[in-house]
PDB file of C-alpha atoms in Angstrom:
ATOM      1  CA  VAL A  73     164.792-236.893 -57.979  1.00 85.00           C
ATOM      2  CA  GLU A  74     164.707-238.700 -54.607  1.00 93.00           C
ATOM      3  CA  GLY A  75     167.409-239.987 -52.400  1.00 95.00           C
ATOM      4  CA  VAL A  76     169.392-239.385 -49.071  1.00 98.00           C
ATOM      5  CA  VAL A  77     170.930-235.697 -48.319  1.00 98.00           C
ATOM      6  CA  LEU A  78     174.672-236.466 -47.990  1.00 98.00           C
ATOM      7  CA  TYR A  79     175.513-232.826 -47.276  1.00 95.00           C
ATOM      8  CA  ASP A  80     174.065-229.345 -47.175  1.00 96.00           C
ATOM      9  CA  ASN A  81     176.256-226.194 -47.673  1.00 95.00           C
ATOM     10  CA  GLY A  82     173.423-224.043 -45.836  1.00 93.00           C
ATOM     11  CA  ILE A  83     172.036-220.963 -47.232  1.00 95.00           C
ATOM     12  CA  THR A  84     173.905-218.387 -48.720  1.00 95.00           C
ATOM     13  CA  THR A  85     172.736-214.909 -49.967  1.00 96.00           C
ATOM     14  CA  ASN A  86     174.351-212.661 -52.624  1.00 94.00           C
ATOM     15  CA  ILE A  87     173.771-209.917 -54.750  1.00 95.00           C
ATOM     16  CA  SER A  88     173.488-210.209 -58.783  1.00 91.00           C
ATOM     17  CA  HIS A  89     176.381-208.380 -60.597  1.00 91.00           C
ATOM     18  CA  SER A  90     173.992-207.944 -63.704  1.00 92.00           C
ATOM     19  CA  ASN A  91     170.895-206.501 -61.723  1.00 94.00           C
ATOM     20  CA  GLY A  92     172.101-205.785 -58.458  1.00 93.00           C
ATOM     21  CA  GLN A  93     169.258-207.927 -56.985  1.00 93.00           C
ATOM     22  CA  SER A  94     169.627-210.013 -53.909  1.00 95.00           C
ATOM     23  CA  TYR A  95     169.083-213.646 -54.175  1.00 94.00           C
ATOM     24  CA  SER A  96     169.670-216.728 -51.797  1.00 96.00           C
ATOM     25  CA  ARG A  97     170.636-220.555 -52.510  1.00 94.00           C
ATOM     26  CA  ARG A  98     170.898-223.535 -50.823  1.00 96.00           C
ATOM     27  CA  SER A  99     173.194-226.384 -52.002  1.00 94.00           C
ATOM     28  CA  LEU A 100     172.528-230.079 -51.258  1.00 95.00           C
ATOM     29  CA  LYS A 101     174.090-233.136 -52.515  1.00 96.00           C
ATOM     30  CA  ILE A 102     171.606-236.574 -52.591  1.00 96.00           C
ATOM     31  CA  LYS A 103     172.451-240.025 -53.340  1.00 97.00           C
ATOM     32  CA  ASP A 104     170.414-242.809 -54.417  1.00 94.00           C
ATOM     33  CA  ASN A 105     171.239-246.301 -55.884  1.00 95.00           C
ATOM     34  CA  THR A 106     172.249-244.913 -59.058  1.00 93.00           C
ATOM     35  CA  GLY A 107     174.831-242.143 -57.693  1.00 93.00           C
ATOM     36  CA  THR A 108     174.734-238.731 -56.661  1.00 93.00           C
ATOM     37  CA  ILE A 109     173.307-235.305 -57.832  1.00 92.00           C
ATOM     38  CA  ASN A 110     174.056-231.703 -56.591  1.00 91.00           C
ATOM     39  CA  ILE A 111     170.450-229.804 -55.872  1.00 92.00           C
ATOM     40  CA  THR A 112     170.379-226.091 -55.956  1.00 92.00           C
ATOM     41  CA  ILE A 113     166.834-224.704 -54.126  1.00 93.00           C
ATOM     42  CA  TRP A 114     166.590-221.109 -54.913  1.00 92.00           C
ATOM     43  CA  ASN A 115     164.930-217.946 -53.039  1.00 94.00           C
ATOM     44  CA  GLU A 116     161.477-218.531 -51.414  1.00 93.00           C
ATOM     45  CA  LYS A 117     161.641-222.353 -52.147  1.00 92.00           C
ATOM     46  CA  ILE A 118     164.255-222.724 -49.312  1.00 93.00           C
ATOM     47  CA  VAL A 119     161.847-222.414 -46.662  1.00 91.00           C
ATOM     48  CA  GLU A 120     160.232-225.755 -47.923  1.00 90.00           C
ATOM     49  CA  VAL A 121     163.203-227.923 -47.001  1.00 89.00           C
ATOM     50  CA  PRO A 122     163.746-228.625 -43.185  1.00 90.00           C
ATOM     51  CA  GLU A 123     166.849-227.348 -41.559  1.00 89.00           C
ATOM     52  CA  GLN A 124     168.047-230.693 -40.365  1.00 93.00           C
ATOM     53  CA  ILE A 125     168.222-232.586 -43.531  1.00 95.00           C
ATOM     54  CA  VAL A 126     171.306-234.353 -43.720  1.00 97.00           C
ATOM     55  CA  ASN A 127     170.729-238.344 -43.639  1.00 98.00           C
ATOM     56  CA  LYS A 128     167.287-237.937 -44.408  1.00 96.00           C
ATOM     57  CA  THR A 129     165.602-239.137 -47.693  1.00 96.00           C
ATOM     58  CA  ILE A 130     163.894-236.277 -49.752  1.00 93.00           C
ATOM     59  CA  ARG A 131     161.843-236.119 -52.893  1.00 91.00           C
ATOM     60  CA  MET A 132     162.158-233.095 -55.394  1.00 86.00           C
ATOM     61  CA  ARG A 133     159.906-232.582 -58.076  1.00 86.00           C
ATOM     62  CA  ASN A 134     159.322-229.883 -60.870  1.00 84.00           C
ATOM     63  CA  GLY A 135     162.942-229.039 -61.336  1.00 81.00           C
ATOM     64  CA  LYS A 136     165.111-228.623 -63.978  1.00 80.00           C
ATOM     65  CA  ILE A 137     168.333-230.954 -64.782  1.00 81.00           C
ATOM     66  CA  ASN A 138     171.235-228.867 -65.887  1.00 80.00           C
ATOM     67  CA  HIS A 139     174.873-229.879 -66.456  1.00 81.00           C
ATOM     68  CA  TYR A 140     177.289-227.895 -64.051  1.00 77.00           C
ATOM     69  CA  HIS A 141     181.067-228.548 -64.556  1.00 77.00           C
ATOM     70  CA  GLY A 142     180.203-231.289 -66.690  1.00 80.00           C
ATOM     71  CA  LYS A 143     177.854-233.176 -64.027  1.00 77.00           C
ATOM     72  CA  PRO A 144     174.241-233.282 -63.778  1.00 74.00           C
ATOM     73  CA  ALA A 145     172.546-231.018 -61.342  1.00 77.00           C
ATOM     74  CA  PHE A 146     169.122-230.466 -60.294  1.00 76.00           C
TER      75      PHE A 146
END
């Protein structure tokens, strides 16, 4: 998946209700000539993405496409 970052919701840290462990995530939305897709980056992978990323082109690899609220998400 490659595209221009439209927005970055920043990093959030939460506690899992099922096992009590903390986890971090960073949510981005990117756009290319076919449309937009939401990207969620988890835990230690967050540091691999620069802090100032909006309006820059990124390429994500080795991810998993899911459907979230009826829309594809990476």
